[in-house]
mmCIF file of C-alpha atoms and ligand atoms in Angstrom:
data_model
loop_
_atom_site.group_PDB
_atom_site.id
_atom_site.type_symbol
_atom_site.label_atom_id
_atom_site.label_comp_id
_atom_site.label_asym_id
_atom_site.label_seq_id
_atom_site.Cartn_x
_atom_site.Cartn_y
_atom_site.Cartn_z
ATOM 1 C CA MET T 1 -9.846 4.113 14.487
ATOM 2 C CA ALA T 2 -9.120 2.575 17.861
ATOM 3 C CA GLU T 3 -7.803 4.891 20.527
ATOM 4 C CA THR T 4 -4.068 5.233 20.916
ATOM 5 C CA THR T 5 -2.726 2.854 23.534
ATOM 6 C CA THR T 6 0.815 2.784 25.015
ATOM 7 C CA PHE T 7 2.449 -0.648 25.099
ATOM 8 C CA THR T 8 5.650 -1.638 26.752
ATOM 9 C CA ASN T 9 7.678 -1.435 23.545
ATOM 10 C CA ALA T 10 5.688 1.364 21.900
ATOM 11 C CA THR T 11 7.402 4.133 20.023
ATOM 12 C CA GLN T 12 5.623 7.360 20.694
ATOM 13 C CA ILE T 13 2.144 8.534 21.468
ATOM 14 C CA LEU T 14 0.755 9.808 18.144
ATOM 15 C CA GLU T 15 -2.873 10.665 18.607
ATOM 16 C CA PRO T 16 -5.118 10.294 15.554
ATOM 17 C CA PHE T 17 -5.921 13.530 13.717
ATOM 18 C CA ARG T 18 -9.572 14.219 14.404
ATOM 19 C CA GLY T 19 -10.431 15.847 11.025
ATOM 20 C CA VAL T 20 -8.381 17.685 8.389
ATOM 21 C CA LYS T 21 -8.370 20.883 10.410
ATOM 22 C CA LYS T 22 -6.399 19.214 13.164
ATOM 23 C CA VAL T 23 -3.619 17.981 10.869
ATOM 24 C CA THR T 24 -0.247 19.585 11.672
ATOM 25 C CA LEU T 25 1.171 22.193 9.380
ATOM 26 C CA GLU T 26 4.755 21.088 9.452
ATOM 27 C CA GLU T 27 6.119 19.233 6.434
ATOM 28 C CA TYR T 28 9.051 16.758 6.441
ATOM 29 C CA PHE T 29 8.833 15.914 2.751
ATOM 30 C CA THR T 30 8.895 19.196 0.913
ATOM 31 C CA SER T 31 10.145 20.667 -2.459
ATOM 32 C CA GLY T 32 13.159 19.299 -4.221
ATOM 33 C CA HIS T 33 11.785 16.113 -5.770
ATOM 34 C CA ARG T 34 11.354 15.432 -9.393
ATOM 35 C CA THR T 35 8.422 12.955 -9.524
ATOM 36 C CA CYS T 36 5.927 13.293 -12.370
ATOM 37 C CA GLN T 37 2.965 15.731 -12.141
ATOM 38 C CA GLY T 38 0.125 14.015 -10.290
ATOM 39 C CA CYS T 39 2.364 11.289 -8.758
ATOM 40 C CA GLU T 40 0.416 9.869 -5.889
ATOM 41 C CA SER T 41 3.380 7.996 -4.487
ATOM 42 C CA ALA T 42 5.055 11.427 -3.771
ATOM 43 C CA LEU T 43 1.881 12.417 -1.928
ATOM 44 C CA VAL T 44 2.121 9.163 0.058
ATOM 45 C CA MET T 45 5.593 9.947 1.192
ATOM 46 C CA LYS T 46 4.545 13.477 2.221
ATOM 47 C CA LEU T 47 1.479 12.208 4.166
ATOM 48 C CA MET T 48 3.374 9.262 5.691
ATOM 49 C CA VAL T 49 6.112 11.424 7.204
ATOM 50 C CA LYS T 50 3.715 14.248 8.168
ATOM 51 C CA ALA T 51 1.816 11.675 10.218
ATOM 52 C CA SER T 52 5.010 10.215 11.879
ATOM 53 C CA GLY T 53 6.573 13.661 12.598
ATOM 54 C CA PRO T 54 10.060 14.769 13.114
ATOM 55 C CA ARG T 55 11.256 11.895 15.279
ATOM 56 C CA THR T 56 11.468 9.562 12.311
ATOM 57 C CA ILE T 57 14.095 7.824 10.295
ATOM 58 C CA VAL T 58 12.965 6.873 6.741
ATOM 59 C CA LEU T 59 14.517 4.051 4.792
ATOM 60 C CA GLY T 60 13.575 3.372 1.192
ATOM 61 C CA SER T 61 14.370 0.782 -1.429
ATOM 62 C CA THR T 62 15.245 1.580 -5.030
ATOM 63 C CA GLY T 63 12.552 2.843 -7.261
ATOM 64 C CA CYS T 64 10.802 6.158 -8.200
ATOM 65 C CA MET T 65 10.572 7.122 -4.509
ATOM 66 C CA TYR T 66 14.350 6.843 -4.263
ATOM 67 C CA VAL T 67 15.559 7.973 -7.598
ATOM 68 C CA ALA T 68 13.132 10.885 -8.213
ATOM 69 C CA ASN T 69 13.456 12.030 -4.544
ATOM 70 C CA THR T 70 17.273 12.154 -4.340
ATOM 71 C CA THR T 71 18.415 13.604 -7.547
ATOM 72 C CA TYR T 72 22.030 14.849 -7.375
ATOM 73 C CA TYR T 73 22.343 17.454 -4.649
ATOM 74 C CA THR T 74 18.573 17.802 -3.943
ATOM 75 C CA THR T 75 16.202 16.015 -1.697
ATOM 76 C CA PRO T 76 12.784 16.776 -0.287
ATOM 77 C CA TRP T 77 13.508 14.796 2.963
ATOM 78 C CA VAL T 78 13.677 16.908 6.072
ATOM 79 C CA VAL T 79 13.949 13.868 8.378
ATOM 80 C CA PRO T 80 16.988 11.500 8.247
ATOM 81 C CA TRP T 81 16.694 9.233 5.177
ATOM 82 C CA MET T 82 18.650 6.322 3.836
ATOM 83 C CA HIS T 83 18.496 4.323 0.608
ATOM 84 C CA THR T 84 18.557 0.552 0.721
ATOM 85 C CA GLN T 85 18.741 -2.091 -1.975
ATOM 86 C CA LEU T 86 15.675 -2.916 -4.125
ATOM 87 C CA GLY T 87 14.645 -6.056 -2.179
ATOM 88 C CA SER T 88 15.735 -4.903 1.293
ATOM 89 C CA SER T 89 13.144 -2.732 2.952
ATOM 90 C CA GLY T 90 12.367 -5.500 5.398
ATOM 91 C CA SER T 91 16.046 -5.976 6.358
ATOM 92 C CA ALA T 92 16.593 -2.239 6.540
ATOM 93 C CA ALA T 93 13.615 -1.781 8.925
ATOM 94 C CA LEU T 94 14.596 -4.675 11.144
ATOM 95 C CA GLY T 95 18.342 -3.807 11.171
ATOM 96 C CA THR T 96 17.722 -0.143 11.976
ATOM 97 C CA ALA T 97 15.183 -0.877 14.732
ATOM 98 C CA ALA T 98 17.492 -3.462 16.276
ATOM 99 C CA GLY T 99 20.531 -1.207 15.920
ATOM 100 C CA LEU T 100 18.785 1.664 17.642
ATOM 101 C CA LYS T 101 17.564 -0.597 20.473
ATOM 102 C CA ALA T 102 21.117 -2.054 21.020
ATOM 103 C CA LEU T 103 22.752 1.397 21.031
ATOM 104 C CA MET T 104 20.160 2.621 23.598
ATOM 105 C CA ARG T 105 20.598 -0.524 25.721
ATOM 106 C CA LYS T 106 24.380 -0.072 25.771
ATOM 107 C CA GLY T 107 23.872 3.616 26.726
ATOM 108 C CA LYS T 108 25.578 4.811 23.496
ATOM 109 C CA MET T 109 22.677 6.930 22.717
ATOM 110 C CA LYS T 110 19.875 8.526 24.546
ATOM 111 C CA SER T 111 17.004 6.172 25.194
ATOM 112 C CA GLU T 112 14.095 7.877 23.377
ATOM 113 C CA PRO T 113 11.342 7.044 20.931
ATOM 114 C CA ILE T 114 12.317 7.093 17.264
ATOM 115 C CA ASN T 115 10.040 5.882 14.469
ATOM 116 C CA VAL T 116 11.562 3.647 11.907
ATOM 117 C CA ILE T 117 9.722 3.510 8.585
ATOM 118 C CA ALA T 118 10.908 1.592 5.546
ATOM 119 C CA PHE T 119 9.090 1.977 2.219
ATOM 120 C CA CYS T 120 9.244 -0.149 -0.834
ATOM 121 C CA GLY T 121 7.579 -0.247 -4.202
ATOM 122 C CA ASP T 122 5.501 -3.153 -5.374
ATOM 123 C CA GLY T 123 8.464 -4.575 -7.347
ATOM 124 C CA GLY T 124 10.847 -4.145 -4.506
ATOM 125 C CA GLY T 125 8.323 -5.231 -1.767
ATOM 126 C CA ALA T 126 5.735 -7.594 -3.134
ATOM 127 C CA ASP T 127 8.116 -9.360 -5.489
ATOM 128 C CA MET T 128 11.777 -9.091 -4.679
ATOM 129 C CA GLY T 129 11.730 -8.249 -0.979
ATOM 130 C CA LEU T 130 8.847 -10.371 0.125
ATOM 131 C CA GLY T 131 10.922 -12.739 2.244
ATOM 132 C CA ALA T 132 12.725 -9.914 4.081
ATOM 133 C CA ILE T 133 9.383 -8.187 4.931
ATOM 134 C CA SER T 134 7.929 -11.460 6.107
ATOM 135 C CA ALA T 135 10.925 -12.091 8.364
ATOM 136 C CA THR T 136 10.641 -8.528 9.830
ATOM 137 C CA LEU T 137 6.978 -9.089 10.612
ATOM 138 C CA THR T 138 7.862 -12.099 12.838
ATOM 139 C CA HIS T 139 10.269 -10.018 15.087
ATOM 140 C CA LYS T 140 7.802 -8.596 17.503
ATOM 141 C CA GLU T 141 10.404 -7.073 19.838
ATOM 142 C CA TYR T 142 11.411 -4.402 17.206
ATOM 143 C CA ASN T 143 9.219 -1.457 16.263
ATOM 144 C CA SER T 144 9.026 -0.588 12.667
ATOM 145 C CA LEU T 145 6.507 0.214 9.901
ATOM 146 C CA ILE T 146 6.967 -1.109 6.319
ATOM 147 C CA LEU T 147 4.904 0.929 3.848
ATOM 148 C CA LEU T 148 4.462 -0.661 0.389
ATOM 149 C CA TYR T 149 3.683 2.096 -2.127
ATOM 150 C CA ASP T 150 2.050 0.263 -4.973
ATOM 151 C CA ASN T 151 2.037 1.972 -8.400
ATOM 152 C CA GLU T 152 1.454 -1.481 -9.980
ATOM 153 C CA SER T 153 4.734 -1.651 -11.959
ATOM 154 C CA TYR T 154 8.450 -1.378 -11.861
ATOM 155 C CA ALA T 155 7.843 2.247 -12.735
ATOM 156 C CA ASN T 156 11.331 3.726 -12.322
ATOM 157 C CA THR T 157 12.800 1.440 -15.065
ATOM 158 C CA ASP T 158 10.000 2.296 -17.435
ATOM 159 C CA ILE T 159 6.914 0.408 -16.407
ATOM 160 C CA GLN T 160 7.665 -3.243 -16.375
ATOM 161 C CA LEU T 161 4.985 -5.544 -14.987
ATOM 162 C CA SER T 162 5.258 -6.676 -11.363
ATOM 163 C CA GLY T 163 3.301 -9.311 -9.287
ATOM 164 C CA MET T 164 1.010 -6.372 -8.422
ATOM 165 C CA THR T 165 0.206 -5.267 -11.971
ATOM 166 C CA PRO T 166 -3.507 -5.826 -12.675
ATOM 167 C CA TYR T 167 -4.692 -8.454 -15.088
ATOM 168 C CA GLY T 168 -4.391 -7.426 -18.727
ATOM 169 C CA ALA T 169 -2.596 -4.119 -18.189
ATOM 170 C CA HIS T 170 -0.374 -2.755 -20.866
ATOM 171 C CA THR T 171 3.180 -2.532 -19.576
ATOM 172 C CA THR T 172 6.498 -2.537 -21.448
ATOM 173 C CA PHE T 173 6.663 -6.305 -20.664
ATOM 174 C CA SER T 174 3.046 -6.879 -21.709
ATOM 175 C CA PRO T 175 2.294 -4.818 -24.879
ATOM 176 C CA PRO T 176 -1.015 -5.885 -26.417
ATOM 177 C CA GLY T 177 -0.549 -7.140 -29.954
ATOM 178 C CA ARG T 178 -2.782 -8.105 -32.841
ATOM 179 C CA ALA T 179 -2.217 -11.877 -32.494
ATOM 180 C CA LYS T 180 -2.580 -11.807 -28.653
ATOM 181 C CA ARG T 181 -4.443 -8.993 -26.967
ATOM 182 C CA ILE T 182 -3.943 -9.818 -23.322
ATOM 183 C CA ILE T 183 -0.396 -10.649 -22.543
ATOM 184 C CA HIS T 184 -0.475 -10.365 -18.790
ATOM 185 C CA THR T 185 -2.923 -13.046 -17.640
ATOM 186 C CA ARG T 186 -2.116 -13.305 -13.888
ATOM 187 C CA TRP T 187 -4.256 -11.844 -11.119
ATOM 188 C CA LYS T 188 -2.640 -9.317 -8.767
ATOM 189 C CA LYS T 189 -1.208 -10.545 -5.451
ATOM 190 C CA ASN T 190 -3.263 -9.915 -2.331
ATOM 191 C CA MET T 191 -0.460 -8.370 -0.330
ATOM 192 C CA ALA T 192 -2.061 -6.963 2.757
ATOM 193 C CA GLY T 193 -4.327 -10.022 3.186
ATOM 194 C CA MET T 194 -1.218 -12.250 2.828
ATOM 195 C CA MET T 195 0.653 -10.264 5.483
ATOM 196 C CA ALA T 196 -2.137 -10.310 7.897
ATOM 197 C CA ALA T 197 -2.963 -13.979 7.517
ATOM 198 C CA GLY T 198 0.643 -15.081 7.542
ATOM 199 C CA HIS T 199 2.106 -13.184 10.476
ATOM 200 C CA PRO T 200 -0.121 -13.832 13.547
ATOM 201 C CA GLU T 201 2.135 -11.769 15.884
ATOM 202 C CA CYS T 202 2.221 -8.719 13.588
ATOM 203 C CA ARG T 203 -0.309 -6.563 15.420
ATOM 204 C CA TYR T 204 -1.359 -4.203 12.604
ATOM 205 C CA VAL T 205 -1.815 -4.467 8.844
ATOM 206 C CA ALA T 206 -3.781 -1.855 6.863
ATOM 207 C CA THR T 207 -4.523 -0.683 3.378
ATOM 208 C CA VAL T 208 -4.665 3.072 2.478
ATOM 209 C CA CYS T 209 -5.118 5.361 -0.487
ATOM 210 C CA ALA T 210 -3.927 8.913 -0.579
ATOM 211 C CA SER T 211 -7.298 10.036 -1.857
ATOM 212 C CA TYR T 212 -8.331 9.546 1.781
ATOM 213 C CA ALA T 213 -5.495 11.444 3.354
ATOM 214 C CA VAL T 214 -6.584 11.871 6.975
ATOM 215 C CA GLU T 215 -7.568 8.231 7.207
ATOM 216 C CA MET T 216 -4.184 7.304 5.729
ATOM 217 C CA MET T 217 -2.210 9.423 8.206
ATOM 218 C CA ASN T 218 -4.161 7.997 11.141
ATOM 219 C CA LYS T 219 -3.367 4.494 10.020
ATOM 220 C CA VAL T 220 0.314 5.374 9.863
ATOM 221 C CA ARG T 221 0.093 6.770 13.358
ATOM 222 C CA ARG T 222 -1.646 3.620 14.658
ATOM 223 C CA ALA T 223 0.970 1.428 12.940
ATOM 224 C CA LEU T 224 3.809 3.427 14.619
ATOM 225 C CA THR T 225 2.075 3.406 18.056
ATOM 226 C CA ILE T 226 0.914 -0.117 18.466
ATOM 227 C CA GLY T 227 4.384 -1.625 19.034
ATOM 228 C CA GLY T 228 6.226 -4.317 17.055
ATOM 229 C CA PRO T 229 6.617 -4.557 13.243
ATOM 230 C CA THR T 230 3.619 -3.364 11.185
ATOM 231 C CA PHE T 231 2.670 -3.285 7.495
ATOM 232 C CA ILE T 232 0.652 -0.813 5.321
ATOM 233 C CA HIS T 233 -0.181 -1.280 1.619
ATOM 234 C CA SER T 234 -0.948 1.931 -0.292
ATOM 235 C CA LEU T 235 -2.514 1.961 -3.809
ATOM 236 C CA ASP T 236 -0.971 4.837 -5.741
ATOM 237 C CA PRO T 237 -2.295 5.969 -9.128
ATOM 238 C CA CYS T 238 0.667 6.735 -11.420
ATOM 239 C CA PRO T 239 -0.019 8.921 -14.386
ATOM 240 C CA LYS T 240 2.956 7.742 -16.354
ATOM 241 C CA GLY T 241 2.530 3.998 -15.875
ATOM 242 C CA TRP T 242 -1.308 3.933 -15.939
ATOM 243 C CA ASP T 243 -1.454 6.414 -18.810
ATOM 244 C CA TYR T 244 -4.075 9.086 -17.725
ATOM 245 C CA ASP T 245 -4.227 12.842 -17.304
ATOM 246 C CA PRO T 246 -2.471 13.714 -14.040
ATOM 247 C CA MET T 247 -5.495 15.618 -12.911
ATOM 248 C CA LEU T 248 -7.320 12.256 -12.503
ATOM 249 C CA SER T 249 -5.020 10.809 -9.821
ATOM 250 C CA HIS T 250 -7.388 11.556 -6.836
ATOM 251 C CA GLU T 251 -10.443 10.410 -8.778
ATOM 252 C CA LEU T 252 -8.797 7.094 -9.807
ATOM 253 C CA GLY T 253 -7.899 6.447 -6.193
ATOM 254 C CA GLU T 254 -11.584 7.011 -5.256
ATOM 255 C CA LEU T 255 -12.731 4.697 -8.110
ATOM 256 C CA ALA T 256 -10.396 1.897 -7.073
ATOM 257 C CA ILE T 257 -12.257 1.871 -3.721
ATOM 258 C CA GLU T 258 -15.736 2.519 -4.999
ATOM 259 C CA THR T 259 -15.518 -0.341 -7.526
ATOM 260 C CA GLY T 260 -14.435 -2.677 -4.729
ATOM 261 C CA LEU T 261 -11.174 -3.332 -6.413
ATOM 262 C CA PHE T 262 -9.025 -2.062 -3.677
ATOM 263 C CA PRO T 263 -10.743 -2.319 -0.282
ATOM 264 C CA LEU T 264 -9.772 0.045 2.609
ATOM 265 C CA TYR T 265 -9.353 -1.920 5.889
ATOM 266 C CA GLU T 266 -7.135 -2.595 8.847
ATOM 267 C CA VAL T 267 -6.482 -5.819 10.677
ATOM 268 C CA GLU T 268 -5.584 -5.004 14.331
ATOM 269 C CA ASP T 269 -4.778 -7.916 16.574
ATOM 270 C CA GLY T 270 -6.633 -10.226 14.152
ATOM 271 C CA VAL T 271 -9.828 -8.145 13.969
ATOM 272 C CA VAL T 272 -10.833 -6.802 10.490
ATOM 273 C CA LYS T 273 -12.217 -3.292 10.328
ATOM 274 C CA TYR T 274 -13.460 -1.764 7.094
ATOM 275 C CA TYR T 275 -13.176 1.937 6.320
ATOM 276 C CA GLY T 276 -15.047 4.674 4.504
ATOM 277 C CA LYS T 277 -16.644 3.650 1.123
ATOM 278 C CA THR T 278 -15.453 0.042 1.533
ATOM 279 C CA ARG T 279 -17.421 -0.114 4.779
ATOM 280 C CA ALA T 280 -20.514 1.261 2.974
ATOM 281 C CA ILE T 281 -20.086 -1.536 0.389
ATOM 282 C CA VAL T 282 -19.885 -4.097 3.116
ATOM 283 C CA GLU T 283 -23.008 -2.633 4.568
ATOM 284 C CA GLY T 284 -24.841 -2.985 1.297
ATOM 285 C CA ARG T 285 -24.015 -0.035 -0.986
ATOM 286 C CA ALA T 286 -23.602 -1.065 -4.656
ATOM 287 C CA ARG T 287 -20.107 -1.199 -6.031
ATOM 288 C CA LYS T 288 -19.489 0.919 -9.158
ATOM 289 C CA PRO T 289 -18.666 -1.157 -12.266
ATOM 290 C CA VAL T 290 -14.952 -1.660 -12.717
ATOM 291 C CA ARG T 291 -15.132 -0.422 -16.264
ATOM 292 C CA GLU T 292 -15.552 3.148 -14.885
ATOM 293 C CA TYR T 293 -12.076 2.765 -13.353
ATOM 294 C CA LEU T 294 -10.494 0.740 -16.127
ATOM 295 C CA LEU T 295 -11.539 2.798 -19.119
ATOM 296 C CA LYS T 296 -10.079 6.034 -17.724
ATOM 297 C CA GLN T 297 -6.602 4.531 -18.043
ATOM 298 C CA GLY T 298 -4.636 4.029 -21.285
ATOM 299 C CA ARG T 299 -3.179 0.815 -19.928
ATOM 300 C CA PHE T 300 -6.527 -0.876 -20.380
ATOM 301 C CA ALA T 301 -7.492 0.907 -23.645
ATOM 302 C CA HIS T 302 -7.251 -2.471 -25.601
ATOM 303 C CA PHE T 303 -9.831 -4.149 -23.391
ATOM 304 C CA THR T 304 -12.842 -5.609 -25.197
ATOM 305 C CA GLU T 305 -16.300 -6.219 -23.558
ATOM 306 C CA GLU T 306 -15.162 -9.714 -22.927
ATOM 307 C CA ASP T 307 -12.099 -8.486 -20.967
ATOM 308 C CA LEU T 308 -14.135 -6.067 -18.988
ATOM 309 C CA GLU T 309 -16.627 -8.818 -18.047
ATOM 310 C CA TYR T 310 -13.835 -11.141 -16.948
ATOM 311 C CA PHE T 311 -12.315 -8.449 -14.814
ATOM 312 C CA GLN T 312 -15.681 -7.561 -13.208
ATOM 313 C CA LYS T 313 -16.344 -11.344 -12.512
ATOM 314 C CA LYS T 314 -12.977 -11.694 -10.718
ATOM 315 C CA VAL T 315 -13.573 -8.628 -8.526
ATOM 316 C CA ASP T 316 -17.140 -9.845 -7.789
ATOM 317 C CA GLU T 317 -15.690 -13.168 -6.576
ATOM 318 C CA THR T 318 -13.576 -11.332 -3.955
ATOM 319 C CA TRP T 319 -16.763 -9.859 -2.488
ATOM 320 C CA GLU T 320 -19.100 -12.804 -2.904
ATOM 321 C CA LYS T 321 -16.913 -15.909 -2.338
ATOM 322 C CA TRP T 322 -14.099 -14.923 -0.049
ATOM 323 C CA GLU T 323 -14.267 -15.956 3.630
ATOM 324 C CA ILE T 324 -13.610 -12.250 4.670
ATOM 325 C CA PRO T 325 -14.887 -10.264 1.708
ATOM 326 C CA ALA T 326 -12.108 -8.554 -0.272
ATOM 327 C CA VAL T 327 -9.574 -9.435 2.455
ATOM 328 C CA ILE T 328 -8.899 -13.157 2.874
ATOM 329 C CA PRO T 329 -9.357 -15.356 -0.202
ATOM 330 C CA PHE T 330 -10.294 -18.646 1.417
ATOM 331 C CA ARG T 331 -13.749 -19.809 0.222
ATOM 332 C CA ARG T 332 -16.538 -19.158 2.673
ATOM 333 C CA LEU T 333 -17.009 -21.973 5.257
ATOM 334 C CA ASP T 334 -20.464 -22.712 4.206
ATOM 335 C CA ALA T 335 -19.365 -23.112 0.585
ATOM 336 C CA THR T 336 -16.557 -25.303 1.683
ATOM 337 C CA ARG T 337 -18.792 -27.492 3.815
ATOM 338 C CA ALA T 338 -21.210 -27.858 0.887
ATOM 339 C CA ALA T 339 -18.319 -28.893 -1.347
ATOM 340 C CA LEU T 340 -17.178 -31.453 1.254
ATOM 341 C CA ASP T 341 -20.634 -32.796 1.709
ATOM 342 C CA THR T 342 -20.955 -33.641 -1.995
ATOM 343 C CA LYS T 343 -17.831 -35.777 -1.835
HETATM 344 C C1 TPP E 401 18.765 -5.873 -7.615
HETATM 345 C C2 TPP E 401 18.271 -4.803 -8.592
HETATM 346 N N1 TPP E 401 17.705 -5.183 -9.726
HETATM 347 C C3 TPP E 401 17.264 -4.204 -10.631
HETATM 348 C C4 TPP E 401 17.404 -2.887 -10.257
HETATM 349 C C5 TPP E 401 16.921 -1.919 -11.320
HETATM 350 N N2 TPP E 401 15.810 -1.156 -10.745
HETATM 351 C C6 TPP E 401 15.881 0.075 -10.124
HETATM 352 S S1 TPP E 401 14.491 0.746 -9.675
HETATM 353 C C7 TPP E 401 13.596 -0.601 -10.320
HETATM 354 C C8 TPP E 401 12.081 -0.594 -10.297
HETATM 355 C C9 TPP E 401 11.549 -0.863 -8.920
HETATM 356 O O1 TPP E 401 10.173 -0.989 -8.923
HETATM 357 P P1 TPP E 401 9.250 -0.772 -7.703
HETATM 358 O O2 TPP E 401 9.846 -1.353 -6.507
HETATM 359 O O3 TPP E 401 7.902 -1.141 -8.030
HETATM 360 O O4 TPP E 401 9.366 0.775 -7.471
HETATM 361 P P2 TPP E 401 8.879 1.977 -8.489
HETATM 362 O O5 TPP E 401 10.044 2.214 -9.489
HETATM 363 O O6 TPP E 401 7.709 1.437 -9.281
HETATM 364 O O7 TPP E 401 8.604 3.134 -7.688
HETATM 365 C C10 TPP E 401 14.486 -1.520 -10.898
HETATM 366 C C11 TPP E 401 14.067 -2.867 -11.546
HETATM 367 C C12 TPP E 401 18.065 -2.566 -9.059
HETATM 368 N N3 TPP E 401 18.231 -1.342 -8.685
HETATM 369 N N4 TPP E 401 18.464 -3.545 -8.259
HETATM 370 S S1 SF4 E 402 6.460 7.011 -12.884
HETATM 371 FE FE1 SF4 E 402 4.634 6.949 -11.607
HETATM 372 S S2 SF4 E 402 5.479 6.552 -9.487
HETATM 373 FE FE2 SF4 E 402 7.176 7.170 -10.767
HETATM 374 S S3 SF4 E 402 7.403 9.401 -10.428
HETATM 375 FE FE3 SF4 E 402 6.087 9.116 -12.236
HETATM 376 S S4 SF4 E 402 3.952 9.120 -11.427
HETATM 377 FE FE4 SF4 E 402 5.337 8.745 -9.681
HETATM 378 MG MG1 MG E 403 6.278 0.119 -8.566
#
């Protein structure tokens, strides 16, 4: 993790936690929520706001992290929190950051650093709210973080498939049948890579997983410190939607990284840096077979050997053929040149 630097429009100085023993004890997302047992998205909320601290406003689009966290008369949020429409996390982040700046400029409120974080689910962010997130990432004069918590379905409305649902997964919109086993045949969007490649003035894009909590919190801190709009994509195992024993949440997060399916990286000012076990893979460690990850989840229970092989082949391609392995999906330049030469 790069050292914290203060920029002209930076929010606050949030030093990285140097190890788990240095993490602050205060909680800003506490009891009072009703998420499922083993819900990693709830853990993401807790870690996200623990990293950002008390000087934070959280905005969140409709989904499990809205509905289950604000049940009538109860809420786990200690910091100010506001709900926004399903596709509006980008607009909420930009509008809040711009509003605070205007009020401070006009002297209507004290000029002081305030973190603005807007979260969205994969349905609300990667599908419905993609345009608004993209627009926000072009407004470099406003500081905000958009955190996409990806449980790989429209979970709150009973597990419908989204553009982030993995190939072949059983959802309520893609139940495997006898005549047709694989209903969902599209490959998952590459959200963080898309945000990094498509927004050259967005200074910080990262991927995280709550199985690696300190790393995750430090990436949140970096995103809030660097200045301008930033984006983080978090992969969140969801016991209900993925159909597994809640005690496996942490392990599934680790397996997603160890199989190379979900790489941990950051792109800061255009420079890619890999983290943890992803970095070890880049440096030559073997990836675990994806079957170890898939077969622990009921949503892939209908997979045959052929399906597992297809899935493995697609993941292998991201490592072997992509220009920046597992990050940017353009074919490698040497392969492109070879293809052009044969024409
Ligand atoms: C415009 C609109 N369409 C549909 C809904 C119904 N709805 C509420 S939550 C939700 C699922 C959102 O999925 P996601 O963003 O992935 O969050 P998750 O529930 O998985 O946490 C849907 C479809 C809505 N609230 N607003
Ligand atoms: S359905 Fe999934 S994301 Fe929603 S509260 Fe339950 S475990 Fe969490
Ligand atoms: Mg979702």
